Coordinates of C-alpha atoms and ligand atoms in Angstrom, one line a residue:
X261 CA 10.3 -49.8 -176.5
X262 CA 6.6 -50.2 -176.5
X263 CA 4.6 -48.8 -173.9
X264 CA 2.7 -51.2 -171.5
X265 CA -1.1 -50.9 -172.0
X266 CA -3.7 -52.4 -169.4
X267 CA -7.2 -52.1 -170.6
X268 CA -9.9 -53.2 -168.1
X269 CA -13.2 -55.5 -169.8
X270 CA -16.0 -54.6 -167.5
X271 CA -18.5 -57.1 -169.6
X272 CA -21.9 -56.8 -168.4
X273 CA -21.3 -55.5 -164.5
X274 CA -21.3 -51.8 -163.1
X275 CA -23.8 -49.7 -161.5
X276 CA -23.1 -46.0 -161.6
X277 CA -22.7 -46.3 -157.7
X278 CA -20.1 -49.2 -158.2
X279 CA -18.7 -47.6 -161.1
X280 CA -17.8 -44.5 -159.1
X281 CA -16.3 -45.8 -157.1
X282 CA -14.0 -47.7 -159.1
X283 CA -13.0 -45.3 -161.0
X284 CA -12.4 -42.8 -157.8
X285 CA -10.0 -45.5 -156.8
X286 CA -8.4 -46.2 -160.0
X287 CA -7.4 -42.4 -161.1
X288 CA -6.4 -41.9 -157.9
X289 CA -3.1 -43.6 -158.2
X290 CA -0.4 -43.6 -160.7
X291 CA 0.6 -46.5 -163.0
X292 CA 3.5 -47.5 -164.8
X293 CA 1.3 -48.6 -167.3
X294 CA -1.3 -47.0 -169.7
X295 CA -4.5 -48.0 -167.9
X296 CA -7.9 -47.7 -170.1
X297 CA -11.6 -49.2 -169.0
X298 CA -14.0 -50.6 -171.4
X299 CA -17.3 -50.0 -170.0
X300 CA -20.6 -50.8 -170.8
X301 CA -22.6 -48.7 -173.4
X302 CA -24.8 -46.5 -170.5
X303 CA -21.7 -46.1 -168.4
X304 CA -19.2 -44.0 -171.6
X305 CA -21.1 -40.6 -170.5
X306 CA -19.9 -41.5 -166.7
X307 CA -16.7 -42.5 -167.8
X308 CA -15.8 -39.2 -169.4
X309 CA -17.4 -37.3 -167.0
X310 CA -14.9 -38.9 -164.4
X311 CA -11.8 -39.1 -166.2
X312 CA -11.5 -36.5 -168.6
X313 CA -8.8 -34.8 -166.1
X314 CA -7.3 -37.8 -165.8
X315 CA -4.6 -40.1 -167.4
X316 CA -6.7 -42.8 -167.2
X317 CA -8.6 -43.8 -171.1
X318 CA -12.1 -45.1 -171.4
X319 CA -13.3 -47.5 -174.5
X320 CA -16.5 -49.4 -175.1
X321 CA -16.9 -52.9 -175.4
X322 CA -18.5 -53.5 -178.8
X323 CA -19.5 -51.1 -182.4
X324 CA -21.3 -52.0 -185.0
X325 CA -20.1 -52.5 -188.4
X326 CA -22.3 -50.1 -190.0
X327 CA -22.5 -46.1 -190.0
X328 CA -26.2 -45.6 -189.0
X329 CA -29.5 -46.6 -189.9
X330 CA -31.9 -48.9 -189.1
X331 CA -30.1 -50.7 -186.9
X332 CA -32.1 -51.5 -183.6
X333 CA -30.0 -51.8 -180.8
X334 CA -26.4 -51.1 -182.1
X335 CA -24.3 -48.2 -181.5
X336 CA -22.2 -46.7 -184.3
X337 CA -18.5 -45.4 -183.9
X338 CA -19.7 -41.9 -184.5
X339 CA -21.7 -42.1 -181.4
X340 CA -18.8 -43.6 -179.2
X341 CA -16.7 -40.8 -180.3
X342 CA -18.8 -38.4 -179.1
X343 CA -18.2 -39.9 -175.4
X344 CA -14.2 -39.2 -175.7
X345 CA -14.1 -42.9 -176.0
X346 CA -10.2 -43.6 -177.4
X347 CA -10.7 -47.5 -177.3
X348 CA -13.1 -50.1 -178.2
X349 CA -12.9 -53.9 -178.2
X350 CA -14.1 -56.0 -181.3
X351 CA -13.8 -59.7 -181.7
X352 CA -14.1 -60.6 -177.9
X353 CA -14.3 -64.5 -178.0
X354 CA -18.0 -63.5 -176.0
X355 CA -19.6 -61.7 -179.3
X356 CA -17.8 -64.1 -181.3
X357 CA -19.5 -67.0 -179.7
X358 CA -22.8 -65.4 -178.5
X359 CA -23.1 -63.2 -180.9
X360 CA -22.2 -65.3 -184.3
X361 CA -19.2 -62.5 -185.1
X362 CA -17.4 -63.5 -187.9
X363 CA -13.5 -62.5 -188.7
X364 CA -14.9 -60.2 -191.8
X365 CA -17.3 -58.3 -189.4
X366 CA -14.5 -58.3 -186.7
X367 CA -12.7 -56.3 -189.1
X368 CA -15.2 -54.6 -190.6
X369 CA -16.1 -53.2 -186.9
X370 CA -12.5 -52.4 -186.4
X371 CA -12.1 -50.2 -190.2
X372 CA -15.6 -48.2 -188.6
X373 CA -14.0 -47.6 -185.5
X374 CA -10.8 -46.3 -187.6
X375 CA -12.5 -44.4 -189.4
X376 CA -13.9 -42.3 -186.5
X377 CA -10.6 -42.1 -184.8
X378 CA -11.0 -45.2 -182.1
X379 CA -8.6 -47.3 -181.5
X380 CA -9.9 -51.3 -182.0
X381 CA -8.0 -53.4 -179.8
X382 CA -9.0 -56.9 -182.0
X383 CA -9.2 -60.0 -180.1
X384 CA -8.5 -62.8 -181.2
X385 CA -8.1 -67.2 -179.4
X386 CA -8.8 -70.5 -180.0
X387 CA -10.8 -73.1 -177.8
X388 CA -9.7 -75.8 -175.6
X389 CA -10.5 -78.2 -178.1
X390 CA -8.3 -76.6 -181.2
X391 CA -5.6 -76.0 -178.8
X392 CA -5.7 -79.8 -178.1
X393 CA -6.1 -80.3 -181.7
X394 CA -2.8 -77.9 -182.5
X395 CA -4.9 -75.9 -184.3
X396 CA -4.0 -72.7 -181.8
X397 CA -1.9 -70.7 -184.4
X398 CA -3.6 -72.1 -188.0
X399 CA -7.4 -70.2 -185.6
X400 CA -5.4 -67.0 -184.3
X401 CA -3.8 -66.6 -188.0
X402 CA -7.3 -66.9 -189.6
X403 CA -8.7 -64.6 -186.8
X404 CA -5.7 -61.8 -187.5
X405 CA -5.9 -62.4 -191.5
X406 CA -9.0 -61.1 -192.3
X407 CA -7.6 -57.8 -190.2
X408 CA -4.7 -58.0 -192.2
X409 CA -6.1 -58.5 -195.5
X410 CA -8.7 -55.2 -194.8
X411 CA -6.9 -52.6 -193.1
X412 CA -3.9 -50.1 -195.5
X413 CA -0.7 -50.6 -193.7
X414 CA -1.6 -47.2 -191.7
X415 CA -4.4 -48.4 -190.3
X416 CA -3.0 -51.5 -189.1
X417 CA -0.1 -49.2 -187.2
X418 CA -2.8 -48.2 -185.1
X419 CA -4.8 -51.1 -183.9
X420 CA -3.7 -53.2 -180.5
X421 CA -4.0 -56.7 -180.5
X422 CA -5.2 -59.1 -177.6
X423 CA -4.3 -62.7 -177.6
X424 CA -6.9 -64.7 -175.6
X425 CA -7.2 -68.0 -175.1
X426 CA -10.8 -68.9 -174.9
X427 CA -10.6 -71.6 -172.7
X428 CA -8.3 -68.9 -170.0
X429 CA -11.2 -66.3 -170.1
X430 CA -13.0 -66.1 -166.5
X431 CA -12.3 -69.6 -165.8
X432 CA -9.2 -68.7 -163.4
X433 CA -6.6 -70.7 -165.8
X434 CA -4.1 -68.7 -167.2
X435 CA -1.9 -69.7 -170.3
X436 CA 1.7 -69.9 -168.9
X437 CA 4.3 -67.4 -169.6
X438 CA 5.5 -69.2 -172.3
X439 CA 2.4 -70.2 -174.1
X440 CA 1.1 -67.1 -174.0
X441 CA 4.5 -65.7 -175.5
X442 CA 4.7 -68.3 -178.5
X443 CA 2.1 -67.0 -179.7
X444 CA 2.4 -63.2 -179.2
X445 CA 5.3 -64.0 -180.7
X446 CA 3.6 -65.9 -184.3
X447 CA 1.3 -63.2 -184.4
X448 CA 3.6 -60.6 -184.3
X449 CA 5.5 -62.9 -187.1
X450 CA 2.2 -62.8 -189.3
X451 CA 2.2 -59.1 -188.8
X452 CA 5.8 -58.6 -189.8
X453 CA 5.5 -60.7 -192.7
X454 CA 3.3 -57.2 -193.8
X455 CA 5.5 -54.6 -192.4
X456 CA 8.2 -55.2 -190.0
X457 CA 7.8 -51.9 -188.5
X458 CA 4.2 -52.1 -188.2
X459 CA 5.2 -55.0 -186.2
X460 CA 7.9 -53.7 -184.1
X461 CA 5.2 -50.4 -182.9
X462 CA 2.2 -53.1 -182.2
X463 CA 1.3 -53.1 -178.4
X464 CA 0.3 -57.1 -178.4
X465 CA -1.7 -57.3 -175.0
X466 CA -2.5 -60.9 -173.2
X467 CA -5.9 -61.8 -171.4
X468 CA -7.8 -64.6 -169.6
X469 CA -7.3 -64.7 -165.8
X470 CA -4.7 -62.0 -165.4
X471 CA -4.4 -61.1 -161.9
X472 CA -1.8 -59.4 -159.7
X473 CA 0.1 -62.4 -159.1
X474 CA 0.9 -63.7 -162.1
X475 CA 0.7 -60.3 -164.1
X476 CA 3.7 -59.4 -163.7
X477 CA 5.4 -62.6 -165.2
X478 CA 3.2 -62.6 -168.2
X479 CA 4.4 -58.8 -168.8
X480 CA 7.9 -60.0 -168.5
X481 CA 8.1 -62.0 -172.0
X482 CA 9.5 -59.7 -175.0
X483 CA 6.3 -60.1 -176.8
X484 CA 3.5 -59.0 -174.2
X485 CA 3.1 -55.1 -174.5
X486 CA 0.2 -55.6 -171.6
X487 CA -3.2 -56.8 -170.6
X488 CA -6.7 -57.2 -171.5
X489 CA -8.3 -58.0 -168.0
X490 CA -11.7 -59.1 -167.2
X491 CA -12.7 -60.1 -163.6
X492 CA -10.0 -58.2 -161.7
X493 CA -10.5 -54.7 -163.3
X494 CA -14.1 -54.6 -161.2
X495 CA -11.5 -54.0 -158.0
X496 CA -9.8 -51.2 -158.5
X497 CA -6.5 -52.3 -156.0
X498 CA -6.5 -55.6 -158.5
X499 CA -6.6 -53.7 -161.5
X500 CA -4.2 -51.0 -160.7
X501 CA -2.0 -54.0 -159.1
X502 CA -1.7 -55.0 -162.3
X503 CA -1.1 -51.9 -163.7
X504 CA 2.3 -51.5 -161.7
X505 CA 3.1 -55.1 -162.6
Ligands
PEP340 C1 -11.9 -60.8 -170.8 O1 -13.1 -60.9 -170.7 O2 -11.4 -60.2 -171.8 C2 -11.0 -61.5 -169.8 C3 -9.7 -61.6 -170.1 O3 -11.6 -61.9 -168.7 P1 -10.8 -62.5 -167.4 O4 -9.7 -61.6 -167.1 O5 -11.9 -62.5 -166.3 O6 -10.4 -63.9 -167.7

């Protein structure tokens, strides 16, 4: 039985006021699930000032590919794991879109953070218009492959997955139950097809417009170890709502 995971996306809100707060609220409270925030980059030291005692994890929201250098403005893994940070996103469908991210740097970003001991959670989702076009699981295959193909079967035992659909993220429609479990479900097939095990362990988390009433639903179906939750995990009684889902 896979534990549930609920990992909060910040994005680009916070202020170490706000932040405080939040995370006052949030570790104050016990959840069934494991809850983890991904904060922005200024925020990690605040993070692990506030929850080292607790059972609450911290991540960060982005790495780069590379180990150091001239590199002006990115931050390498090393530096995240100097912060205690346990997770970090890579492949948000934001950095993908925004930020030109291609599938080889998505896993090249998640082999860094490997390598220093962080856990990627890789996200990967297809658009409106190549769901339309029934391209959904030929884009999240793709997405997955070049993770597959670059990471040693032990390194792939320790990554999470998130399954978002682009077109759910921030704009308050959520996939149903069922979509959102057919393809959990094919990528957790596409995993198998490498190890079955591997498979079996993965925690396979859902986001775009999870909130407390329809988290619990979404957490029901066999393949949805969890959540990766934008807007509501900036209120800490929403994000901990759905961390008791
Ligand atoms: C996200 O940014 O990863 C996300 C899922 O956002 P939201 O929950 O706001 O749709």
């Amino acid at each position: 039985m896979r534990q549930k995971l609920v990992i909060g996306n910040w994005k680009m809100h916070g202020s170490l006021a706000a932040n405080t707060a939040l995370l006052e609220g949030i570790k104050a409270v016990p959840a069934r699930a494991r809850l983890a925030v991904c904060a922005p980059f200024p925020y990690l030291a605040q993070c692990q000032s506030l929850l080292a005692a607790s059972n609450v994890a911290w991540g960060a929201q982005d790495v780069s590919a590379e180990a150091r250098g001239a590199f002006t403005g990115e931050v390498a893994a090393s530096m995240l794991a100097e912060f205690g940070v346990s997770y970090v996103l890579v492949g948000h469908s934001e950095r993908r879109s925004y930020h030109g991210e291609t599938d080889a740097t998505v896993a090249a970003k998640a082999l860094r953070a490997l390598e220093f001991g962080i856990v990627p959670v890789v996200c990967v989702g297809e658009t409106l218009a190549q769901r339309e076009a029934g391209q959904t699981e030929a884009v999240v295959g793709r997405q997955l492959g070049a993770v597959l193909e670059a990471l040693s079967l032990e390194q792939l035992g320790q990554i999470v997955l998130a399954y978002e659909p682009v077109w759910a993220i921030g704009t308050g429609k959520t996939a149903s139950s069922e979509q959102a479990q057919a393809v959990h479900a094919f990528l957790r097939g596409q995993v198998a097809a490498r190890d079955a095990g591997v498979a079996g362990r993965m925690a396979m988390l859902y986001g775009g417009s999870v909130k407390p009433d329809n988290a619990a639903e979404l957490f029901s179906m066999p393949d949805i170890d969890g959540g990766l939750i934008g807007g509501a995990s900036l209120k800490s009684d929403d994000f901990l709502a759905i961390g008791n889902a």
